[in-house]
Coordinates of C-alpha atoms and ligand atoms in Angstrom, one line a residue:
X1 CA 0.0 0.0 0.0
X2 CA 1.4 3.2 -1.0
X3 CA 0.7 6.9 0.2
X4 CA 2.2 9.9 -1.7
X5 CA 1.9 13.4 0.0
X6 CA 2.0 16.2 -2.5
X7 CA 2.2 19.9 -2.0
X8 CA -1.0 21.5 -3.8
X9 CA 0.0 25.0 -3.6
X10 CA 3.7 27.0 -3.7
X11 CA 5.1 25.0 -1.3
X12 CA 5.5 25.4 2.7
X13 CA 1.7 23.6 2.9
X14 CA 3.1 21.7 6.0
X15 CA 3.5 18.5 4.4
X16 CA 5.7 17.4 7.4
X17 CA 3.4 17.2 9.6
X18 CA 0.8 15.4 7.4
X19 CA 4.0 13.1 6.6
X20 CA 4.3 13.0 10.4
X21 CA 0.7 11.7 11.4
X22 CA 0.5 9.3 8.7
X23 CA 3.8 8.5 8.3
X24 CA 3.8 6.5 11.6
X25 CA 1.8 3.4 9.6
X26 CA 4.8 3.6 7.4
X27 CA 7.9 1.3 7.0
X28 CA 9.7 3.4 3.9
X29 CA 9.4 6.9 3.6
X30 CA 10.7 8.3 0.4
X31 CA 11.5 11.5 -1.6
X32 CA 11.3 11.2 -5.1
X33 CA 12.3 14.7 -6.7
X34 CA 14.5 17.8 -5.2
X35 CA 17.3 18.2 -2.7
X36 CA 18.2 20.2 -0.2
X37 CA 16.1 22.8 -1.2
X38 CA 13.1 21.8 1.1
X39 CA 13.0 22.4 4.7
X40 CA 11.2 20.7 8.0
X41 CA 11.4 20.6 11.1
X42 CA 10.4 17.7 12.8
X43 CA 9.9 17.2 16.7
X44 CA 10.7 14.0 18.4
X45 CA 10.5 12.9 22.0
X46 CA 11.7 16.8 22.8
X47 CA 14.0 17.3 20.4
X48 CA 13.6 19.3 17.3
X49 CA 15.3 18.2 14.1
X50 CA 15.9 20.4 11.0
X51 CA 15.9 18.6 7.7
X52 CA 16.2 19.4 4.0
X53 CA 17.2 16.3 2.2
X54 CA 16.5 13.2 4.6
X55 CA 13.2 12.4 4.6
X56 CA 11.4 13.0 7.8
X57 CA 10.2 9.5 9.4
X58 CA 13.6 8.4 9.4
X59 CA 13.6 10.2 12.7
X60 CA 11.1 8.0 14.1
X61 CA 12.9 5.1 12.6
X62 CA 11.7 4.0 9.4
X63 CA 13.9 3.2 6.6
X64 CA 14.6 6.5 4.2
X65 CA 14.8 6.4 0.4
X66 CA 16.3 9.3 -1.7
X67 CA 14.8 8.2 -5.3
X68 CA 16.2 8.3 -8.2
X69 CA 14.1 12.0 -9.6
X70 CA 16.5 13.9 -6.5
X71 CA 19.6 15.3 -7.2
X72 CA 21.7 14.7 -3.7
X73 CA 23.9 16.9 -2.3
X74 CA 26.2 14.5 -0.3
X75 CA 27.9 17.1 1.6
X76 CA 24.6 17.6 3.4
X77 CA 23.4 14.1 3.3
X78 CA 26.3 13.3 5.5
X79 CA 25.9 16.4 7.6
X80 CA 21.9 15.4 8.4
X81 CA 22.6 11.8 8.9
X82 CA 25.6 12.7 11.6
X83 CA 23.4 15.7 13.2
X84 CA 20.9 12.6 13.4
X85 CA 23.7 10.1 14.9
X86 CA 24.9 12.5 18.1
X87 CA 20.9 13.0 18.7
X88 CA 21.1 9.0 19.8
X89 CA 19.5 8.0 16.3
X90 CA 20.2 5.4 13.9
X91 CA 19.2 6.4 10.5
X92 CA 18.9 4.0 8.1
X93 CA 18.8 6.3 4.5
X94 CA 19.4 4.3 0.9
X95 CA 20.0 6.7 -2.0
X96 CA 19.3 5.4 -5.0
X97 CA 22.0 5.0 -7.7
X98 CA 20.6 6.6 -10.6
X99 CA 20.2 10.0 -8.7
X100 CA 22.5 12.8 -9.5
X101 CA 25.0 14.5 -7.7
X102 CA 24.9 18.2 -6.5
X103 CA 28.6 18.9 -6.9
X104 CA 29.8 22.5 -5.5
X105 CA 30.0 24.1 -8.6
X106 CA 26.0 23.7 -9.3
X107 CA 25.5 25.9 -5.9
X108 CA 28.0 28.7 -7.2
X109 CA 26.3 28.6 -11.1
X110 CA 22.7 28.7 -8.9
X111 CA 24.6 31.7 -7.5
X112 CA 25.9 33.4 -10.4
X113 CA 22.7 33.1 -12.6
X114 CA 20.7 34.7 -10.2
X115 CA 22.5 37.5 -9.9
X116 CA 22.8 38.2 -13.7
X117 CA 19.1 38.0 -13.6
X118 CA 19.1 40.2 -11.0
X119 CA 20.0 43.0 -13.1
X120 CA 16.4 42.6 -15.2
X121 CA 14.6 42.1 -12.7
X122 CA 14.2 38.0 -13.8
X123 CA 15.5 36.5 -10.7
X124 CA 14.0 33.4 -9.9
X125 CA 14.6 33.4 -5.8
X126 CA 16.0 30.2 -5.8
X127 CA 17.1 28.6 -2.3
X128 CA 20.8 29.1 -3.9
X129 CA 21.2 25.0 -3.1
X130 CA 22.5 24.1 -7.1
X131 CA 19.5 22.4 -7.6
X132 CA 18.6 24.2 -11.1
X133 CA 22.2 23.6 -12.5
X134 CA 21.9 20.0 -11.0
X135 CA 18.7 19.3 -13.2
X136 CA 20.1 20.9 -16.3
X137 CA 23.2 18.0 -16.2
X138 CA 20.7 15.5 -16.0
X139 CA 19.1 16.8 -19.0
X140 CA 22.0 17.8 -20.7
X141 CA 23.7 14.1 -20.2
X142 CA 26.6 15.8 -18.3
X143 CA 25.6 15.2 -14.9
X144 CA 27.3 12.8 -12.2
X145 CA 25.7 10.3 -10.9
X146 CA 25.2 8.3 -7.1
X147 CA 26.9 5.2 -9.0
X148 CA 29.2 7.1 -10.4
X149 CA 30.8 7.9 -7.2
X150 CA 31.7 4.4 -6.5
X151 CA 33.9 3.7 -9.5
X152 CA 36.8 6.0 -9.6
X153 CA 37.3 5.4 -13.2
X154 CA 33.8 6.9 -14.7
X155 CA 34.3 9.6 -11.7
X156 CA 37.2 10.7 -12.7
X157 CA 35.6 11.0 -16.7
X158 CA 32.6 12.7 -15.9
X159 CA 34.5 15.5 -14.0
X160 CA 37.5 16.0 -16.5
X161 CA 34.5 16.6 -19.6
X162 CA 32.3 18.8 -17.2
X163 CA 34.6 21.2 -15.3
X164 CA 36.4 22.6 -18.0
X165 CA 33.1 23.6 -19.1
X166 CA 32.0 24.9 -15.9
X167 CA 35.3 26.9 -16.0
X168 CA 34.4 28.7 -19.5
X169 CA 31.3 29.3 -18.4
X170 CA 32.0 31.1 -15.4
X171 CA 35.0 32.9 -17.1
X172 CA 33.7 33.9 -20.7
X173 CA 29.9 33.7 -20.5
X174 CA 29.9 35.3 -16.7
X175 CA 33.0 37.5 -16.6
X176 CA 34.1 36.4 -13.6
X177 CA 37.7 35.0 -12.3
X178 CA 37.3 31.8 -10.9
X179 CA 40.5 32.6 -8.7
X180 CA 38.4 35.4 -6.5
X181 CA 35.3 33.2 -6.4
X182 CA 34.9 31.8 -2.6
X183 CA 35.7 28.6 -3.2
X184 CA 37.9 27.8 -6.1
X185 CA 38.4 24.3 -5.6
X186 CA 34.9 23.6 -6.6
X187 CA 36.0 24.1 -9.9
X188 CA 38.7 22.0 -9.8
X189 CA 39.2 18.5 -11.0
X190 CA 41.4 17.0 -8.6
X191 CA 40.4 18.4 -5.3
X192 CA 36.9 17.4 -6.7
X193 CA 37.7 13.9 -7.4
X194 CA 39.2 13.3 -4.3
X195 CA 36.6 14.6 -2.0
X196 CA 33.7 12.8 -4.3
X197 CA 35.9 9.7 -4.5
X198 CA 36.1 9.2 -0.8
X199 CA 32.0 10.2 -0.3
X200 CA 31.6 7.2 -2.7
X201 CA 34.1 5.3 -0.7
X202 CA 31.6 6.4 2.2
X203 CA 28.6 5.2 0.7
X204 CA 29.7 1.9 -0.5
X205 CA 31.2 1.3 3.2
X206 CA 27.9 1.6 4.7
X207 CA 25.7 0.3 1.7
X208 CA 23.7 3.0 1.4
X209 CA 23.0 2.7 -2.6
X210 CA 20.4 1.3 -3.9
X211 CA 18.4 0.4 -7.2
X212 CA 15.6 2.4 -5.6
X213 CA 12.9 0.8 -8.2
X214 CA 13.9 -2.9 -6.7
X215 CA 14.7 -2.0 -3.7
X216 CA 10.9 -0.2 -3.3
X217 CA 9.2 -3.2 -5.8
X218 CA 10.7 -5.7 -2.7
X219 CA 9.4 -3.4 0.3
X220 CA 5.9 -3.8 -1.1
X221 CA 6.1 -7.7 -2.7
X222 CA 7.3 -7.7 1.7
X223 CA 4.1 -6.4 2.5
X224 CA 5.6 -3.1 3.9
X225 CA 3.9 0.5 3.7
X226 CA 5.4 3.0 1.4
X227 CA 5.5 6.6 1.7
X228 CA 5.8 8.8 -1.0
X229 CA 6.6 12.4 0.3
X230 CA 6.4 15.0 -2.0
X231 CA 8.9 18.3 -1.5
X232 CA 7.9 21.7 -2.9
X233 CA 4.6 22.1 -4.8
X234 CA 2.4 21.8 -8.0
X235 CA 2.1 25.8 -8.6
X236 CA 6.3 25.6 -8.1
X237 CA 6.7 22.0 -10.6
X238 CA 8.8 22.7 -13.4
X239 CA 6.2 21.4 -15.7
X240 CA 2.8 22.0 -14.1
X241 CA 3.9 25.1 -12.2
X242 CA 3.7 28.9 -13.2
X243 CA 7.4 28.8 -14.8
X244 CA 9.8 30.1 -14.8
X245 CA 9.2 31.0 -11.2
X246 CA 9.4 27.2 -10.7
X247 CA 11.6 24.5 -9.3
X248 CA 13.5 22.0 -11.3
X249 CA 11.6 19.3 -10.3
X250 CA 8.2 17.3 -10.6
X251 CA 6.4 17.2 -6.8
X252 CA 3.4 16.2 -8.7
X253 CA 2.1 12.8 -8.5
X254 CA 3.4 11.8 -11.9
X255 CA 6.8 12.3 -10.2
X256 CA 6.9 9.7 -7.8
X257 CA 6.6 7.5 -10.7
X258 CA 9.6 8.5 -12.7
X259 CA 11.4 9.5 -9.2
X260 CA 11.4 6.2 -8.1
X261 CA 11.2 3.7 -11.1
X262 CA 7.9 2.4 -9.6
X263 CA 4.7 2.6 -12.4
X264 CA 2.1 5.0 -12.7
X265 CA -0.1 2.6 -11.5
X266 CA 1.5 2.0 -8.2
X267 CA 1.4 5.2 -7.2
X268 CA -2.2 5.4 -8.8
X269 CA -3.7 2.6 -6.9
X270 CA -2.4 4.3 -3.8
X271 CA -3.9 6.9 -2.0
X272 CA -2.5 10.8 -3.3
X273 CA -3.3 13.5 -0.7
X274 CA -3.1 17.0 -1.6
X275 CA -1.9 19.3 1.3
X276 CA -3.2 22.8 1.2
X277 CA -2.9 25.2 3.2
X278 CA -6.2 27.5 4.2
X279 CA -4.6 30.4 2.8
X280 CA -2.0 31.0 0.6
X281 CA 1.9 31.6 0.8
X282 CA 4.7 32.5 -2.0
X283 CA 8.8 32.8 -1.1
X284 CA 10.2 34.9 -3.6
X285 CA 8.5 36.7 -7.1
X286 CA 6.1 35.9 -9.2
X287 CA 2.3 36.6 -9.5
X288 CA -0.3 35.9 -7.0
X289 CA -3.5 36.9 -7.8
X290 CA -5.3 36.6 -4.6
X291 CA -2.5 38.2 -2.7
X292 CA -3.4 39.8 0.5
X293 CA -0.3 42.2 1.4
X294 CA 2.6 42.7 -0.4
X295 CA 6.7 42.1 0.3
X296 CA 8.6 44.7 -1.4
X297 CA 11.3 43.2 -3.4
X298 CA 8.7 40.4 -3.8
X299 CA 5.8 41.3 -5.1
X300 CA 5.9 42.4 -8.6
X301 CA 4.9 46.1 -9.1
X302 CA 4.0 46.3 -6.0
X303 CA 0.7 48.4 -4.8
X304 CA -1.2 48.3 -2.0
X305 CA -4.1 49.9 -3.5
X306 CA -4.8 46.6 -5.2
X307 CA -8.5 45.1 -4.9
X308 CA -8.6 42.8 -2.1
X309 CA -5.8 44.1 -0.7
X310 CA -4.9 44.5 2.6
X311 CA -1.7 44.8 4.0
X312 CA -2.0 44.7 8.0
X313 CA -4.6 41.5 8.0
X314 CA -0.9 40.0 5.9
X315 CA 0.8 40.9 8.2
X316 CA -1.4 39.6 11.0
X317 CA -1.7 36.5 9.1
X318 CA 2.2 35.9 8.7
X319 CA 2.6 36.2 12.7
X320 CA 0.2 33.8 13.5
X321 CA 1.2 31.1 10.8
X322 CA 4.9 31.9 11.3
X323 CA 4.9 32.7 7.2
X324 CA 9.0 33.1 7.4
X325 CA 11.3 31.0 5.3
X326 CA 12.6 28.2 7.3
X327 CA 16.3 28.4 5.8
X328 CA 16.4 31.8 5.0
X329 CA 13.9 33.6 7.5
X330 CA 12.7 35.7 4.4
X331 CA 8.8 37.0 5.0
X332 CA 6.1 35.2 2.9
X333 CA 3.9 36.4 0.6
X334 CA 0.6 36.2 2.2
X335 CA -2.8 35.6 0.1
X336 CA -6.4 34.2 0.6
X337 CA -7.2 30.9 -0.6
X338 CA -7.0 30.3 -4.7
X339 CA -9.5 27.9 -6.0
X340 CA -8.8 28.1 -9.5
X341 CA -5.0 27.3 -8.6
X342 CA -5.9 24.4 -6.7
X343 CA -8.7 22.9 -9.2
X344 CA -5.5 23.0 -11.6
X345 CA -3.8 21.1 -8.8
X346 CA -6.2 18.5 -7.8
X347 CA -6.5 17.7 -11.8
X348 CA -2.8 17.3 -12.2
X349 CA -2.4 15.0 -9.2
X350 CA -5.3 13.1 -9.0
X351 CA -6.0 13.8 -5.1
X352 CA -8.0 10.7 -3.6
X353 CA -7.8 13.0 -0.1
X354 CA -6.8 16.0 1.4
X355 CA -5.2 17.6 4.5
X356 CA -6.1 21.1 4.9
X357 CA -3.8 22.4 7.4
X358 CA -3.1 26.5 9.4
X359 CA -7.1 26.2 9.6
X360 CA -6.3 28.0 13.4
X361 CA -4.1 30.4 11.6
X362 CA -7.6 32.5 10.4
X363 CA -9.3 31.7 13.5
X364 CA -11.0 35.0 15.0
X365 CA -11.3 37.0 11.7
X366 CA -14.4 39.0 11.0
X367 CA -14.3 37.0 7.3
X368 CA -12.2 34.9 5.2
X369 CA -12.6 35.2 1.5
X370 CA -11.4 32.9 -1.1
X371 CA -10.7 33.5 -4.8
X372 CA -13.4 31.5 -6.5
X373 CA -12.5 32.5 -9.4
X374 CA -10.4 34.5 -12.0
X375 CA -11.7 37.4 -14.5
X376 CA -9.4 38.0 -17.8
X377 CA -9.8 39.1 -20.7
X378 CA -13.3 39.7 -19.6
X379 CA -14.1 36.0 -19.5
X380 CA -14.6 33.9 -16.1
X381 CA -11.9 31.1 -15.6
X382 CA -12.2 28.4 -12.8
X383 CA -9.3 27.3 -13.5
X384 CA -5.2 28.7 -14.1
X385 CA -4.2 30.0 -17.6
X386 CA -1.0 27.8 -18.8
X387 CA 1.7 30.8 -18.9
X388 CA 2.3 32.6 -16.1
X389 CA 2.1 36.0 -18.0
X390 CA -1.8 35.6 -18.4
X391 CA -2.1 34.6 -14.6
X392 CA -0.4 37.7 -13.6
X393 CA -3.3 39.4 -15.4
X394 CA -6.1 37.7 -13.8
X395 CA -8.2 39.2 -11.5
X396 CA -9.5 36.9 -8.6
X397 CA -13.2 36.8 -7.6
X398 CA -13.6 36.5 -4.5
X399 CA -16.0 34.3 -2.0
X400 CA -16.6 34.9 1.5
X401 CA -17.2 33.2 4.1
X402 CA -18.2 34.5 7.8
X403 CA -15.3 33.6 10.1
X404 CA -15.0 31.6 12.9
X405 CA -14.1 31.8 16.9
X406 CA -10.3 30.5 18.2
X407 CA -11.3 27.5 20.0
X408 CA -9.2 24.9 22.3
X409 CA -7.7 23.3 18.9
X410 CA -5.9 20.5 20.9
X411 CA -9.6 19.7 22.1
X412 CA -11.3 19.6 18.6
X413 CA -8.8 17.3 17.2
X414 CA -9.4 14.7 19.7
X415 CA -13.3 15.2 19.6
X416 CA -13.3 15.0 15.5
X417 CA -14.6 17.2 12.8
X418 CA -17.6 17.8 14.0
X419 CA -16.2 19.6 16.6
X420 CA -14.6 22.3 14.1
X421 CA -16.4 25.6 14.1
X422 CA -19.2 25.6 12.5
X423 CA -18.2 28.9 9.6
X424 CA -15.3 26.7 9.7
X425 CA -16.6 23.6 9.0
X426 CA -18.6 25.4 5.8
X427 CA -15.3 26.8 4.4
X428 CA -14.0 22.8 4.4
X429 CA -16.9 22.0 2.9
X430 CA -16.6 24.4 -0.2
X431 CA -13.1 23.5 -0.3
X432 CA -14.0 19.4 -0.6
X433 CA -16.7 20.2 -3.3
X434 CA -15.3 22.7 -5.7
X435 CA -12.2 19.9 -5.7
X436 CA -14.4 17.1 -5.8
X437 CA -12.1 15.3 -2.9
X438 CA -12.9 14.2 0.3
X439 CA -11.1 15.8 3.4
X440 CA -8.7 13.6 5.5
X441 CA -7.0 15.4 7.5
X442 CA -7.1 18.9 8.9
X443 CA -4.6 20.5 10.7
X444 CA -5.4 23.1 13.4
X445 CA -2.0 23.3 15.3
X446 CA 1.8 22.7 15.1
X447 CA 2.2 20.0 17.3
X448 CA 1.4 16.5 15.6
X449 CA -1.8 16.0 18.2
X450 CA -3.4 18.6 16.8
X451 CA -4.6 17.1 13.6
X452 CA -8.0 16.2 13.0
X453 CA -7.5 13.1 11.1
X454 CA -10.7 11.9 9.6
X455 CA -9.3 9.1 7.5
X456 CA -6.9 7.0 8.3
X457 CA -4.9 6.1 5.0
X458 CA -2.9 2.9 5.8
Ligands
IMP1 P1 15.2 26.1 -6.3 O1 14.3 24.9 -6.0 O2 16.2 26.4 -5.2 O3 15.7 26.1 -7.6 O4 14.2 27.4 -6.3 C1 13.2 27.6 -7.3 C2 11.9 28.2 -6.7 O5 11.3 27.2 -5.9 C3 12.1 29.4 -5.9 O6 11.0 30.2 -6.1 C4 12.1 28.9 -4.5 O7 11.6 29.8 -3.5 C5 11.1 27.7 -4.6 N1 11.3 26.7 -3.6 C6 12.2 25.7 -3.6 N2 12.0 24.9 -2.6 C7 11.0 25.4 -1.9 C8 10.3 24.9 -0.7 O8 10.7 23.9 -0.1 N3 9.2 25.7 -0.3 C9 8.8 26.8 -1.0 N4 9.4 27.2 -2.1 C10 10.5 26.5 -2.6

C-alpha cells in the first residue's frame, strides 16, 4: 500500500506534519524529486530536528529512500545523517544509484545566474542550493551520478569533460575570475575527485546505494507500507507550475513514478493526498492573484491599493502562521485561498484525499474570502491559464465566508470534525466540493496532536 503526500500550492503547505501523522503506519518513507532545497522541522520525544534532504520518518525510525528523480547533495546528506547520529538516532537512508550529484560548482552557477538575472529584474529566488544547474546536467547528459561515485574510473571522466566547461562558463559567458570566487576548488578536478571519491568510498562502506525501483518493488512484494513524500509544490513544478518562477523538479504525482522507477499505477492505486494550506503563501516573485499584502522586493509592481488588498490582515496573518522562510527567515507572501489554482492542482495529481492544514491560523477573523474564481480578458476562468504572463493578469473573484471563533484546537482534534467551528466547518466544505475530494485530515495546530484526522490512509 502506498501513500504519496504532494504539496497542492507553492510549497511550505506543512507536508511534514501530514508526513508526520500518517507517516507512523509507514515502513519506507521516500523523496522522489528535489534536494536540499526543502526544509522541515520535525519534533521527536523533545528534540527538534531540521531537515532538507533526509526524509522526515527516518527520525522516528523508518527506513529512508532518496529516489532516483533527486539530485543529492552529499555534503549535506552526511551532515543530516551525523546531526541525526549524536541526537542517539540510527538512521537508516538508501539513495538510490541513478540520482544525480549536487557537486559545489551547481551551488556557485545557482549563485551566479541569479545575480545576472538580477539586473532585469528575472531573478528566480532560488534557495541558492544548485538544484537548477543539477537538473540541467541531468538533461544535458553531463551530470554525475550516485553510481558514479563508486567507480573511480567513470568519476574521474565525468568530471574531467564537465569542469572545464564549468570553468568557460564562469570565465567567458559570466565574466568572472574563478581565482576570486569563494571557493575555487569547486571548480577543480582533482580536489573534486578526491573529496567525491572518498564520499563514494563512504557510501559503498555503509551500503547505502540502492536500485531504488527494486529495492521499493521488494518493500511492497514484503508487504511493507510505502510513503511517497512530496517536497515543494504543484504551482512551483517545473512542468505543471507557473514557470519560470518554478523549481526543477516534478512534486506532482506523476513524479513519484519517474522519481522512483515504480509505475504509474503504483502510485495510482495508492492513496494521493493533496496538502493545502487554508490560505496561501509564496517565497520569492512571481504573481499571486489573490495576494493579500505585499513584500517589497517580492511582489511584482507592487501596490497596495490593489482590490482585495490589505496589507495589516498579511501581516497579521504571517505572525500567526509563522509565514517566514525556514532556511532563509525571508517574509512570505501572504494571500487568501485560490481555487482556480488548486482545481489545476487536484487535476494534475489526482487527489483521492486531502489535508487542509493552518485552519487555526484565520481563526478570530471578521471574514475569510477565497478567490473562487479568475476574471481576464473579460471572460470567467475556474481554472489557471498555462503561462504565467496571463495569470499575472487575472483578477480573482472572491468568496466569503463569515469567520470563525479560536477554540481549544488540541480539544477539537481529539473530539473530531464535528467539533470544528461551524463557519469553519462550511469553508471545508466548499473547499471538498469545488475539488471534488474528500477531506482527510485537517490540521489546526503545530504540534502533531493537533490534527483532526478523519481518514486513516494505511
Ligand atoms: P530552487 O528549488 O532552489 O531552484 O528554487 C526555485 C523556486 O522554488 C524558488 O521560487 C524557491 O523559492 C522555490 N522553492 C524551492 N524549494 C521550496 C520549498 O521547499 N518551499 C517553497 N518554495 C520553494
Amino acid at each position: 500500500m502506498t501513500v504519496t503526500i504532494v504539496g497542492s500550492q507553492l510549497g511550505d503547505e506543512g507536508k511534514g506534519g501530514i508526513v508526520d501523522v500518517y507517516g507512523d503506519a509507514a515502513d519506507v518513507v521516500v523523496r522522489y524529486q528535489g534536494g536540499d532545497n526543502a526544509g522541515h522541522t520535525v519534533v521527536f520525544e523533545g528534540d527538534e530536528y531540521k531537515l532538507s534532504l533526509v526524509p522526515s520518518g527516518v527520525v522516528r525510525g523508518k527506513v529512508g529512500v532518496l529516489g532516483n528523480g533527486c539530485v543529492v547533495n552529499p555534503r549535506t546528506l552526511f551532515d543530516e545523517i551525523s546531526t541525526l547520529q549524536e541526537k542517539g538516532l540510527d538512521p537508516d537512508v538508501r539513495v538510490a544509484e541513478r540520482a544525480h550529484v549536487i557537486l559545489p560548482y551547481h551551488r556557485i552557477l545557482d549563485g551566479i545566474e541569479e545575480d545576472v538575472k538580477s539586473e532585469t529584474d528575472q531573478e528566480v529566488g532560488t534557495t541558492g542550493r544548485g538544484i537548477g544547474p543539477t537538473y540541467e546536467d541531468k538533461a544535458g547528459r553531463r551530470g554525475v551520478r550516485i553510481g558514479d561515485l563508486l567507480d573511480p574510473e567513470v568519476l574521474r571522466e565525468r568530471l574531467e569533460y564537465v569542469v572545464p566547461q564549468k570553468r568557460a562558463l564562469i570565465e567567458d559567458v559570466y565574466g568572472l575570475d574563478i581565482d576570486s570566487l569563494d571557493d575555487p576548488a569547486a571548480l577543480d578536478v582533482d580536489a573534486l575527485f578526491e573529496e567525491f571519491r572518498e564520499i563514494g568510498e563512504r557510501l559503498e562502506d555503509r551500503d547505502m546505494t540502492v536500485n531504488a525501483s527494486a529495492f521499493l518493488t521488494d518493500a511492497m512484494a514484503d508487504g511493507q507500507n510505502v510513503m511517497f513524500e512530496g517536497a515543494q509544490g504543484t504551482i512551483i513544478d517545473i512542468d505543471h507550475g507557473n514557470y519560470p518562477y518554478v523549481t526543477s523538479s516534478n512534486p506532482t504525482a506523476g513524479g513519484a513514478a519517474t522519481g522512483t522507477g515504480l509505475s504509474p499505477g503504483v502510485i495510482g492505486n495508492g492513496e494521493v493526498i493533496g496538502i493545502v494550506k487554508a490560505y496561501l503563501t509564496r517565497v520569492g516573485s512571481g504573481p499571486l492573484p489573490t495576494e493579500l499584502g505585499g513584500v517589497v522586493g517580492d511582489t511584482p509592481d507592487y501596490d497596495e491599493s490593489t482590490d482585495g488588498r490589505n496589507e495589516e490582515l498579511a501581516e497579521y496573518i504571517r505572525e500567526e502562521g509563522g509565514e517566514y522562510g525556514t532556511v532563509t527567515g525571508r517574509p512570505r507572501r501572504v494571500g487568501w485561498l485560490d481555487i482556480p489554482m488548486l482545481r489545476h492542482s487536484a487535476r494534475v495529481n489526482g487527489f483521492t484525499g486531502l489535508a487542509i492544514n493552518h485552519l487555526d491560523v484565520l481563526a478570530g477573523l471578521d471574514e475569510v474570502k477565497v478567490g473562487h474564481s479568475y476574471t481576464l480578458d473579460g471572460e470567467e476562468l475556474l481554472t489557471m491559464p498555462p503561462t504565467t504572463e496571463k495569470w499575472a493578469d487575472c483578477e480573482a473573484n472572491f468568496r466569503i465566508f463569515d469567520g470563525w471563533d479560536d477554540v481549544d484546537w488540541a480539544a477539537v482534534a481529539e473530539e473530531g470534525y464535528d467539533a470544528i467551528p461551524e463557519n469553519a466547518r462550511k469553508y471545508l466544505d466548499y473547499l471538498s466540493a469545488e475539488l471534488d475530494t474528500p477531506i482527510y485530515a485537517v490540521g489546526v495546530g503545530p504540534g502533531r496532536e493537533e490534527t483532526v484526522v478523519v481518514e486513516d490512509v494505511y
